[in-house]
């Protein structure tokens, strides 16, 4: 029943550092660790000591194989995969996810294009451009879902009350 803009904004407000907002942080941390020459072990254990979860690791798996055929350089993606190899030795759900894959591949795209200096790449990553890609794609999907629900005259899904458990 909501208008298009309200539906879009409601969906976009679900994006945060744990959902869709980890692309920038994944790129920042992978770039910093790779550029400083840290091994995946040093990187992951250093993050653990600081009490910081590695952004781009955990949840659903991304497939990095397609990028090696289409990118001039995949050094950041290869590093992210090495980090995944190490994190998988800790727990089987600590896989490279889509945020980590997009973050590392975007770094490879920028570095491999030859169009940006190291300083420009650092600035792009610091500003937060990469989460903007996720927001753009998510916006298109949310608009499509809104139109579908309106066209099909489907109301907002509500889970049956009898299936909801309330506790005090």
Tab-separated table of N, CA and C in Angstrom:
chain	number	residue	atom	x	y	z
A	1	UNK	N	0.763	-1.193	0.000
A	1	UNK	CA	0.000	0.000	0.000
A	1	UNK	C	0.816	1.276	0.000
A	2	UNK	N	2.118	1.202	0.253
A	2	UNK	CA	2.942	2.422	0.297
A	2	UNK	C	3.247	2.903	-1.121
A	3	UNK	N	3.553	4.195	-1.234
A	3	UNK	CA	3.966	4.747	-2.518
A	3	UNK	C	5.395	4.291	-2.830
A	4	UNK	N	5.812	4.507	-4.058
A	4	UNK	CA	7.115	4.024	-4.523
A	4	UNK	C	8.276	4.548	-3.684
A	5	UNK	N	8.315	5.842	-3.433
A	5	UNK	CA	9.446	6.424	-2.703
A	5	UNK	C	9.499	5.892	-1.274
A	6	UNK	N	8.358	5.789	-0.606
A	6	UNK	CA	8.338	5.252	0.762
A	6	UNK	C	8.825	3.808	0.785
A	7	UNK	N	8.394	3.015	-0.198
A	7	UNK	CA	8.835	1.619	-0.273
A	7	UNK	C	10.342	1.537	-0.502
A	8	UNK	N	10.838	2.361	-1.417
A	8	UNK	CA	12.269	2.372	-1.718
A	8	UNK	C	13.081	2.770	-0.497
A	9	UNK	N	12.695	3.849	0.145
A	9	UNK	CA	13.443	4.340	1.306
A	9	UNK	C	13.390	3.332	2.451
A	10	UNK	N	12.236	2.720	2.674
A	10	UNK	CA	12.126	1.712	3.739
A	10	UNK	C	13.106	0.570	3.495
A	11	UNK	N	13.191	0.118	2.258
A	11	UNK	CA	14.125	-0.958	1.933
A	11	UNK	C	15.571	-0.533	2.074
A	12	UNK	N	15.888	0.676	1.631
A	12	UNK	CA	17.269	1.159	1.715
A	12	UNK	C	17.727	1.344	3.155
A	13	UNK	N	16.798	1.672	4.038
A	13	UNK	CA	17.171	1.883	5.438
A	13	UNK	C	17.548	0.589	6.154
A	14	UNK	N	17.331	-0.557	5.509
A	14	UNK	CA	17.778	-1.826	6.106
A	14	UNK	C	19.264	-2.061	5.867
A	15	UNK	N	19.877	-1.281	4.993
A	15	UNK	CA	21.296	-1.451	4.676
A	15	UNK	C	22.135	-0.856	5.799
A	16	UNK	N	23.089	-1.619	6.257
A	16	UNK	CA	23.975	-1.154	7.318
A	16	UNK	C	25.283	-1.907	7.265
A	17	UNK	N	26.111	-1.781	8.268
A	17	UNK	CA	27.428	-2.412	8.233
A	17	UNK	C	27.384	-3.943	8.184
A	18	UNK	N	26.274	-4.557	8.584
A	18	UNK	CA	26.162	-6.019	8.550
A	18	UNK	C	25.454	-6.519	7.303
A	19	UNK	N	24.700	-5.667	6.633
A	19	UNK	CA	23.965	-6.074	5.440
A	19	UNK	C	24.178	-5.041	4.348
A	20	UNK	N	24.943	-5.423	3.335
A	20	UNK	CA	25.128	-4.551	2.191
A	20	UNK	C	26.074	-3.392	2.400
A	21	UNK	N	26.433	-3.130	3.632
A	21	UNK	CA	27.307	-2.007	3.907
A	21	UNK	C	28.731	-2.418	4.207
A	22	UNK	N	29.047	-3.684	3.978
A	22	UNK	CA	30.384	-4.173	4.310
A	22	UNK	C	31.354	-4.098	3.136
A	23	UNK	N	30.879	-3.695	1.976
A	23	UNK	CA	31.746	-3.668	0.794
A	23	UNK	C	32.903	-2.698	0.995
A	24	UNK	N	32.597	-1.489	1.428
A	24	UNK	CA	33.656	-0.499	1.650
A	24	UNK	C	34.656	-0.980	2.694
A	25	UNK	N	34.155	-1.500	3.806
A	25	UNK	CA	35.070	-1.964	4.859
A	25	UNK	C	35.895	-3.152	4.393
A	26	UNK	N	35.294	-4.068	3.636
A	26	UNK	CA	36.060	-5.201	3.107
A	26	UNK	C	37.189	-4.688	2.221
A	27	UNK	N	36.870	-3.751	1.345
A	27	UNK	CA	37.899	-3.184	0.467
A	27	UNK	C	38.978	-2.487	1.280
A	28	UNK	N	38.573	-1.700	2.277
A	28	UNK	CA	39.553	-0.969	3.096
A	28	UNK	C	40.513	-1.923	3.795
A	29	UNK	N	39.962	-2.913	4.470
A	29	UNK	CA	40.804	-3.821	5.254
A	29	UNK	C	41.658	-4.723	4.363
A	30	UNK	N	41.072	-5.273	3.280
A	30	UNK	CA	41.863	-6.116	2.378
A	30	UNK	C	42.982	-5.305	1.731
A	31	UNK	N	42.673	-4.083	1.300
A	31	UNK	CA	43.683	-3.238	0.654
A	31	UNK	C	44.807	-2.902	1.622
A	32	UNK	N	44.443	-2.490	2.811
A	32	UNK	CA	45.448	-2.132	3.809
A	32	UNK	C	46.346	-3.325	4.126
A	33	UNK	N	45.740	-4.468	4.366
A	33	UNK	CA	46.526	-5.658	4.729
A	33	UNK	C	47.414	-6.101	3.572
A	34	UNK	N	46.866	-6.137	2.365
A	34	UNK	CA	47.652	-6.549	1.201
A	34	UNK	C	48.797	-5.574	0.957
A	35	UNK	N	48.477	-4.282	0.960
A	35	UNK	CA	49.495	-3.267	0.671
A	35	UNK	C	50.604	-3.244	1.722
A	36	UNK	N	50.281	-3.630	2.956
A	36	UNK	CA	51.302	-3.683	4.012
A	36	UNK	C	52.045	-5.020	4.020
A	37	UNK	N	51.654	-5.933	3.143
A	37	UNK	CA	52.346	-7.213	3.044
A	37	UNK	C	52.004	-8.199	4.148
A	38	UNK	N	50.859	-8.025	4.798
A	38	UNK	CA	50.465	-8.959	5.855
A	38	UNK	C	50.039	-10.288	5.251
A	39	UNK	N	50.411	-11.370	5.881
A	39	UNK	CA	49.892	-12.668	5.463
A	39	UNK	C	48.433	-12.739	5.899
A	40	UNK	N	47.637	-13.615	5.280
A	40	UNK	CA	46.261	-13.771	5.752
A	40	UNK	C	46.202	-14.101	7.245
A	41	UNK	N	47.131	-14.928	7.724
A	41	UNK	CA	47.172	-15.258	9.154
A	41	UNK	C	47.365	-13.994	9.989
A	42	UNK	N	48.362	-13.174	9.623
A	42	UNK	CA	48.628	-11.941	10.378
A	42	UNK	C	47.422	-10.999	10.342
A	43	UNK	N	46.805	-10.920	9.177
A	43	UNK	CA	45.645	-10.045	9.021
A	43	UNK	C	44.487	-10.502	9.907
A	44	UNK	N	44.099	-11.767	9.781
A	44	UNK	CA	42.945	-12.278	10.532
A	44	UNK	C	43.209	-12.246	12.030
A	45	UNK	N	44.380	-12.691	12.440
A	45	UNK	CA	44.686	-12.708	13.874
A	45	UNK	C	44.792	-11.289	14.439
A	46	UNK	N	45.298	-10.347	13.628
A	46	UNK	CA	45.354	-8.951	14.064
A	46	UNK	C	43.959	-8.370	14.251
A	47	UNK	N	43.060	-8.703	13.341
A	47	UNK	CA	41.669	-8.253	13.474
A	47	UNK	C	41.037	-8.875	14.719
A	48	UNK	N	41.337	-10.138	14.939
A	48	UNK	CA	40.782	-10.843	16.103
A	48	UNK	C	41.247	-10.188	17.399
A	49	UNK	N	42.532	-9.841	17.462
A	49	UNK	CA	43.067	-9.189	18.668
A	49	UNK	C	42.406	-7.837	18.920
A	50	UNK	N	42.031	-7.147	17.843
A	50	UNK	CA	41.365	-5.849	17.974
A	50	UNK	C	39.866	-6.002	18.242
A	51	UNK	N	39.372	-7.247	18.162
A	51	UNK	CA	37.945	-7.479	18.368
A	51	UNK	C	37.091	-7.049	17.190
A	52	UNK	N	37.669	-7.064	15.995
A	52	UNK	CA	36.951	-6.629	14.791
A	52	UNK	C	36.694	-7.843	13.902
A	53	UNK	N	35.438	-8.042	13.529
A	53	UNK	CA	35.117	-9.100	12.567
A	53	UNK	C	35.667	-8.694	11.203
A	54	UNK	N	36.121	-9.663	10.438
A	54	UNK	CA	36.653	-9.368	9.108
A	54	UNK	C	35.468	-9.121	8.169
A	55	UNK	N	35.295	-7.875	7.688
A	55	UNK	CA	34.191	-7.615	6.773
A	55	UNK	C	34.407	-8.371	5.469
A	56	UNK	N	33.327	-8.890	4.917
A	56	UNK	CA	33.430	-9.646	3.673
A	56	UNK	C	33.664	-11.122	3.895
A	57	UNK	N	33.709	-11.552	5.149
A	57	UNK	CA	33.882	-12.967	5.483
A	57	UNK	C	32.677	-13.401	6.310
A	58	UNK	N	32.092	-14.536	5.934
A	58	UNK	CA	30.941	-15.075	6.650
A	58	UNK	C	29.678	-14.934	5.824
A	59	UNK	N	28.695	-15.727	6.125
A	59	UNK	CA	27.388	-15.753	5.470
A	59	UNK	C	27.478	-16.586	4.201
A	60	UNK	N	26.965	-16.104	3.081
A	60	UNK	CA	26.914	-16.938	1.880
A	60	UNK	C	28.174	-16.780	1.036
A	61	UNK	N	28.439	-17.787	0.254
A	61	UNK	CA	29.681	-17.876	-0.506
A	61	UNK	C	29.596	-17.128	-1.839
A	62	UNK	N	30.674	-16.450	-2.184
A	62	UNK	CA	30.813	-15.812	-3.494
A	62	UNK	C	31.752	-16.666	-4.332
A	63	UNK	N	31.575	-16.656	-5.634
A	63	UNK	CA	32.444	-17.436	-6.512
A	63	UNK	C	33.440	-16.510	-7.199
A	64	UNK	N	34.709	-16.599	-6.807
A	64	UNK	CA	35.711	-15.699	-7.383
A	64	UNK	C	36.258	-16.152	-8.734
A	65	UNK	N	35.823	-17.314	-9.248
A	65	UNK	CA	36.446	-17.857	-10.454
A	65	UNK	C	36.174	-17.026	-11.702
A	66	UNK	N	35.010	-16.411	-11.817
A	66	UNK	CA	34.681	-15.655	-13.019
A	66	UNK	C	35.615	-14.464	-13.221
A	67	UNK	N	36.105	-13.899	-12.158
A	67	UNK	CA	36.913	-12.683	-12.276
A	67	UNK	C	38.284	-12.935	-12.881
A	68	UNK	N	38.857	-14.092	-12.660
A	68	UNK	CA	40.213	-14.331	-13.149
A	68	UNK	C	40.273	-14.338	-14.674
A	69	UNK	N	39.146	-14.548	-15.336
A	69	UNK	CA	39.110	-14.553	-16.796
A	69	UNK	C	38.841	-13.168	-17.378
A	70	UNK	N	38.334	-12.258	-16.573
A	70	UNK	CA	37.874	-10.974	-17.091
A	70	UNK	C	38.601	-9.757	-16.530
A	71	UNK	N	39.525	-9.951	-15.621
A	71	UNK	CA	40.252	-8.839	-15.014
A	71	UNK	C	41.730	-8.949	-15.359
A	72	UNK	N	42.367	-7.803	-15.571
A	72	UNK	CA	43.797	-7.803	-15.868
A	72	UNK	C	44.611	-8.274	-14.674
A	73	UNK	N	44.180	-7.891	-13.494
A	73	UNK	CA	44.871	-8.261	-12.260
A	73	UNK	C	43.824	-8.625	-11.221
A	74	UNK	N	44.099	-9.655	-10.450
A	74	UNK	CA	43.171	-10.060	-9.384
A	74	UNK	C	43.930	-10.229	-8.068
A	75	UNK	N	44.915	-9.377	-7.841
A	75	UNK	CA	45.752	-9.533	-6.647
A	75	UNK	C	44.956	-9.361	-5.358
A	76	UNK	N	44.008	-8.427	-5.336
A	76	UNK	CA	43.217	-8.239	-4.112
A	76	UNK	C	42.220	-9.384	-3.931
A	77	UNK	N	41.642	-9.867	-5.027
A	77	UNK	CA	40.742	-11.015	-4.925
A	77	UNK	C	41.512	-12.251	-4.474
A	78	UNK	N	42.699	-12.453	-5.027
A	78	UNK	CA	43.511	-13.597	-4.596
A	78	UNK	C	43.837	-13.493	-3.111
A	79	UNK	N	44.109	-12.294	-2.648
A	79	UNK	CA	44.382	-12.097	-1.226
A	79	UNK	C	43.138	-12.429	-0.404
A	80	UNK	N	41.972	-11.958	-0.852
A	80	UNK	CA	40.719	-12.248	-0.142
A	80	UNK	C	40.464	-13.754	-0.093
A	81	UNK	N	40.771	-14.460	-1.167
A	81	UNK	CA	40.600	-15.921	-1.188
A	81	UNK	C	41.588	-16.582	-0.223
A	82	UNK	N	42.801	-16.055	-0.125
A	82	UNK	CA	43.760	-16.586	0.852
A	82	UNK	C	43.279	-16.341	2.279
A	83	UNK	N	42.663	-15.182	2.512
A	83	UNK	CA	42.073	-14.906	3.831
A	83	UNK	C	40.967	-15.924	4.099
A	84	UNK	N	40.135	-16.183	3.093
A	84	UNK	CA	39.064	-17.174	3.243
A	84	UNK	C	39.639	-18.554	3.573
A	85	UNK	N	40.702	-18.935	2.904
A	85	UNK	CA	41.325	-20.234	3.178
A	85	UNK	C	41.716	-20.328	4.644
A	86	UNK	N	42.276	-19.256	5.171
A	86	UNK	CA	42.655	-19.257	6.587
A	86	UNK	C	41.424	-19.267	7.490
A	87	UNK	N	40.428	-18.426	7.198
A	87	UNK	CA	39.252	-18.369	8.077
A	87	UNK	C	38.467	-19.677	8.041
A	88	UNK	N	38.481	-20.370	6.912
A	88	UNK	CA	37.799	-21.669	6.849
A	88	UNK	C	38.470	-22.703	7.740
A	89	UNK	N	39.747	-22.519	8.030
A	89	UNK	CA	40.414	-23.438	8.957
A	89	UNK	C	39.927	-23.212	10.386
A	90	UNK	N	39.297	-22.062	10.628
A	90	UNK	CA	38.750	-21.738	11.953
A	90	UNK	C	37.305	-22.210	12.093
A	91	UNK	N	36.502	-21.985	11.050
A	91	UNK	CA	35.090	-22.381	11.065
A	91	UNK	C	34.593	-22.478	9.623
A	92	UNK	N	33.738	-23.462	9.350
A	92	UNK	CA	33.313	-23.706	7.967
A	92	UNK	C	32.316	-22.681	7.430
A	93	UNK	N	31.854	-21.760	8.254
A	93	UNK	CA	30.947	-20.727	7.760
A	93	UNK	C	31.649	-19.388	7.519
A	94	UNK	N	32.953	-19.341	7.707
A	94	UNK	CA	33.705	-18.097	7.505
A	94	UNK	C	34.236	-18.019	6.073
A	95	UNK	N	33.290	-17.997	5.128
A	95	UNK	CA	33.614	-17.983	3.705
A	95	UNK	C	33.659	-16.548	3.186
A	96	UNK	N	34.317	-16.373	2.061
A	96	UNK	CA	34.309	-15.082	1.379
A	96	UNK	C	32.895	-14.841	0.870
A	97	UNK	N	32.279	-13.737	1.265
A	97	UNK	CA	30.913	-13.466	0.829
A	97	UNK	C	30.897	-12.407	-0.271
A	98	UNK	N	29.698	-12.063	-0.706
A	98	UNK	CA	29.566	-11.147	-1.839
A	98	UNK	C	30.156	-9.770	-1.528
A	99	UNK	N	30.047	-9.305	-0.294
A	99	UNK	CA	30.644	-8.012	0.059
A	99	UNK	C	32.160	-8.055	-0.090
A	100	UNK	N	32.777	-9.127	0.385
A	100	UNK	CA	34.222	-9.274	0.261
A	100	UNK	C	34.664	-9.415	-1.182
A	101	UNK	N	33.883	-10.168	-1.965
A	101	UNK	CA	34.220	-10.354	-3.377
A	101	UNK	C	34.106	-9.035	-4.142
A	102	UNK	N	33.010	-8.310	-3.940
A	102	UNK	CA	32.838	-7.031	-4.641
A	102	UNK	C	33.912	-6.037	-4.209
A	103	UNK	N	34.175	-5.963	-2.909
A	103	UNK	CA	35.188	-5.031	-2.421
A	103	UNK	C	36.555	-5.299	-3.014
A	104	UNK	N	36.975	-6.562	-3.005
A	104	UNK	CA	38.309	-6.885	-3.521
A	104	UNK	C	38.365	-6.756	-5.042
A	105	UNK	N	37.305	-7.162	-5.733
A	105	UNK	CA	37.300	-7.047	-7.194
A	105	UNK	C	37.259	-5.591	-7.660
A	106	UNK	N	36.555	-4.755	-6.921
A	106	UNK	CA	36.532	-3.342	-7.303
A	106	UNK	C	37.923	-2.741	-7.164
A	107	UNK	N	38.656	-3.147	-6.130
A	107	UNK	CA	40.047	-2.698	-5.998
A	107	UNK	C	40.869	-3.150	-7.201
A	108	UNK	N	40.681	-4.420	-7.605
A	108	UNK	CA	41.405	-4.936	-8.768
A	108	UNK	C	41.023	-4.184	-10.042
A	109	UNK	N	39.747	-3.849	-10.176
A	109	UNK	CA	39.289	-3.101	-11.343
A	109	UNK	C	39.935	-1.720	-11.390
A	110	UNK	N	39.939	-1.031	-10.264
A	110	UNK	CA	40.552	0.303	-10.212
A	110	UNK	C	42.050	0.240	-10.482
A	111	UNK	N	42.733	-0.692	-9.807
A	111	UNK	CA	44.188	-0.794	-9.953
A	111	UNK	C	44.575	-1.258	-11.356
A	112	UNK	N	43.813	-2.184	-11.914
A	112	UNK	CA	44.142	-2.743	-13.222
A	112	UNK	C	43.796	-1.844	-14.394
A	113	UNK	N	42.937	-0.866	-14.175
A	113	UNK	CA	42.509	-0.003	-15.284
A	113	UNK	C	43.614	0.946	-15.736
A	114	UNK	N	44.548	1.260	-14.834
A	114	UNK	CA	45.596	2.213	-15.159
A	114	UNK	C	45.112	3.655	-15.196
A	115	UNK	N	43.875	3.877	-14.807
A	115	UNK	CA	43.286	5.218	-14.868
A	115	UNK	C	43.362	5.961	-13.542
A	116	UNK	N	43.779	5.271	-12.483
A	116	UNK	CA	43.784	5.877	-11.155
A	116	UNK	C	45.145	5.704	-10.501
A	117	UNK	N	45.580	6.740	-9.808
A	117	UNK	CA	46.806	6.624	-9.022
A	117	UNK	C	46.479	5.900	-7.724
A	118	UNK	N	47.508	5.487	-7.008
A	118	UNK	CA	47.304	4.845	-5.710
A	118	UNK	C	46.544	5.775	-4.775
A	119	UNK	N	46.891	7.056	-4.791
A	119	UNK	CA	46.217	8.031	-3.935
A	119	UNK	C	44.741	8.175	-4.302
A	120	UNK	N	44.439	8.158	-5.595
A	120	UNK	CA	43.039	8.254	-6.022
A	120	UNK	C	42.250	7.019	-5.601
A	121	UNK	N	42.867	5.860	-5.709
A	121	UNK	CA	42.199	4.628	-5.269
A	121	UNK	C	41.956	4.675	-3.771
A	122	UNK	N	42.960	5.106	-3.021
A	122	UNK	CA	42.783	5.240	-1.565
A	122	UNK	C	41.620	6.173	-1.249
A	123	UNK	N	41.519	7.277	-1.977
A	123	UNK	CA	40.443	8.246	-1.736
A	123	UNK	C	39.073	7.652	-2.085
A	124	UNK	N	38.989	6.947	-3.203
A	124	UNK	CA	37.729	6.309	-3.606
A	124	UNK	C	37.261	5.339	-2.531
A	125	UNK	N	38.191	4.545	-2.024
A	125	UNK	CA	37.850	3.567	-0.987
A	125	UNK	C	37.445	4.278	0.299
A	126	UNK	N	38.172	5.310	0.662
A	126	UNK	CA	37.889	6.022	1.912
A	126	UNK	C	36.547	6.745	1.871
A	127	UNK	N	36.211	7.328	0.738
A	127	UNK	CA	34.954	8.071	0.609
A	127	UNK	C	33.749	7.150	0.770
A	128	UNK	N	33.856	5.921	0.285
A	128	UNK	CA	32.743	4.993	0.418
A	128	UNK	C	31.954	4.770	-0.863
A	129	UNK	N	32.596	4.871	-1.994
A	129	UNK	CA	31.929	4.673	-3.281
A	129	UNK	C	31.347	3.266	-3.417
A	130	UNK	N	32.021	2.283	-2.845
A	130	UNK	CA	31.662	0.896	-3.130
A	130	UNK	C	30.298	0.514	-2.574
A	131	UNK	N	29.956	0.989	-1.393
A	131	UNK	CA	28.616	0.720	-0.876
A	131	UNK	C	27.569	1.375	-1.766
A	132	UNK	N	27.945	2.445	-2.450
A	132	UNK	CA	27.038	3.096	-3.393
A	132	UNK	C	26.620	2.158	-4.512
A	133	UNK	N	27.525	1.282	-4.945
A	133	UNK	CA	27.176	0.287	-5.963
A	133	UNK	C	26.083	-0.639	-5.454
A	134	UNK	N	26.213	-1.074	-4.205
A	134	UNK	CA	25.207	-1.953	-3.617
A	134	UNK	C	23.872	-1.225	-3.509
A	135	UNK	N	23.908	0.029	-3.055
A	135	UNK	CA	22.679	0.809	-2.894
A	135	UNK	C	21.991	0.993	-4.247
A	136	UNK	N	22.769	1.267	-5.285
A	136	UNK	CA	22.202	1.444	-6.620
A	136	UNK	C	21.502	0.167	-7.089
A	137	UNK	N	22.193	-0.949	-6.986
A	137	UNK	CA	21.610	-2.223	-7.415
A	137	UNK	C	20.394	-2.586	-6.569
A	138	UNK	N	20.490	-2.393	-5.270
A	138	UNK	CA	19.372	-2.711	-4.378
A	138	UNK	C	18.173	-1.822	-4.694
A	139	UNK	N	18.414	-0.560	-5.033
A	139	UNK	CA	17.319	0.358	-5.372
A	139	UNK	C	16.532	-0.153	-6.577
A	140	UNK	N	17.243	-0.600	-7.588
A	140	UNK	CA	16.585	-1.121	-8.788
A	140	UNK	C	15.725	-2.333	-8.425
A	141	UNK	N	16.265	-3.234	-7.598
A	141	UNK	CA	15.505	-4.406	-7.170
A	141	UNK	C	14.286	-4.047	-6.344
A	142	UNK	N	14.437	-3.107	-5.428
A	142	UNK	CA	13.309	-2.693	-4.586
A	142	UNK	C	12.203	-2.042	-5.421
A	143	UNK	N	12.583	-1.240	-6.397
A	143	UNK	CA	11.585	-0.620	-7.272
A	143	UNK	C	10.840	-1.703	-8.050
A	144	UNK	N	11.573	-2.681	-8.560
A	144	UNK	CA	10.936	-3.789	-9.277
A	144	UNK	C	9.965	-4.562	-8.401
A	145	UNK	N	10.372	-4.855	-7.169
A	145	UNK	CA	9.484	-5.574	-6.238
A	145	UNK	C	8.240	-4.749	-5.918
A	146	UNK	N	8.415	-3.453	-5.735
A	146	UNK	CA	7.270	-2.584	-5.437
A	146	UNK	C	6.267	-2.614	-6.584
A	147	UNK	N	6.762	-2.471	-7.817
A	147	UNK	CA	5.857	-2.507	-8.971
A	147	UNK	C	5.183	-3.870	-9.107
A	148	UNK	N	5.936	-4.952	-8.882
A	148	UNK	CA	5.345	-6.294	-8.954
A	148	UNK	C	4.222	-6.458	-7.946
A	149	UNK	N	4.464	-6.048	-6.708
A	149	UNK	CA	3.432	-6.196	-5.684
A	149	UNK	C	2.204	-5.360	-6.019
A	150	UNK	N	2.408	-4.175	-6.542
A	150	UNK	CA	1.260	-3.333	-6.914
A	150	UNK	C	0.513	-3.941	-8.105
A	151	UNK	N	1.251	-4.407	-9.104
A	151	UNK	CA	0.630	-4.982	-10.299
A	151	UNK	C	-0.150	-6.243	-9.957
A	152	UNK	N	0.421	-7.072	-9.085
A	152	UNK	CA	-0.231	-8.323	-8.690
A	152	UNK	C	-1.221	-8.122	-7.549
A	153	UNK	N	-1.342	-6.877	-7.102
A	153	UNK	CA	-2.244	-6.516	-6.004
A	153	UNK	C	-1.981	-7.360	-4.757
A	154	UNK	N	-0.689	-7.524	-4.458
A	154	UNK	CA	-0.272	-8.285	-3.281
A	154	UNK	C	0.026	-7.315	-2.144
A	155	UNK	N	-0.598	-7.525	-1.002
A	155	UNK	CA	-0.273	-6.684	0.153
A	155	UNK	C	1.073	-7.101	0.747
A	156	UNK	N	1.527	-6.341	1.702
A	156	UNK	CA	2.750	-6.674	2.417
A	156	UNK	C	2.585	-8.026	3.091
A	157	UNK	N	3.573	-8.886	2.964
A	157	UNK	CA	3.493	-10.215	3.577
A	157	UNK	C	3.445	-10.088	5.091
A	158	UNK	N	2.530	-10.795	5.684
A	158	UNK	CA	2.416	-10.874	7.145
A	158	UNK	C	2.443	-12.341	7.534
A	159	UNK	N	3.329	-12.684	8.436
A	159	UNK	CA	3.409	-14.065	8.916
A	159	UNK	C	2.190	-14.352	9.790
A	160	UNK	N	1.599	-15.555	9.704
A	160	UNK	CA	0.423	-15.877	10.519
A	160	UNK	C	0.713	-15.699	12.012
A	161	UNK	N	-0.210	-15.028	12.704
A	161	UNK	CA	-0.031	-14.734	14.124
A	161	UNK	C	0.179	-15.991	14.951
A	162	UNK	N	-0.499	-17.067	14.585
A	162	UNK	CA	-0.382	-18.290	15.394
A	162	UNK	C	1.010	-18.919	15.308
A	163	UNK	N	1.804	-18.513	14.328
A	163	UNK	CA	3.170	-19.031	14.196
A	163	UNK	C	4.204	-18.162	14.901
A	164	UNK	N	3.777	-17.046	15.474
A	164	UNK	CA	4.701	-16.126	16.127
A	164	UNK	C	4.719	-16.417	17.622
A	165	UNK	N	5.901	-16.663	18.161
A	165	UNK	CA	6.048	-16.960	19.584
A	165	UNK	C	6.438	-15.687	20.324
A	166	UNK	N	5.656	-15.332	21.314
A	166	UNK	CA	5.979	-14.183	22.161
A	166	UNK	C	6.454	-14.693	23.510
A	167	UNK	N	7.520	-14.134	24.006
A	167	UNK	CA	8.020	-14.497	25.332
A	167	UNK	C	8.231	-13.236	26.140
A	168	UNK	N	8.231	-13.421	27.443
A	168	UNK	CA	8.468	-12.269	28.322
A	168	UNK	C	9.778	-12.445	29.035
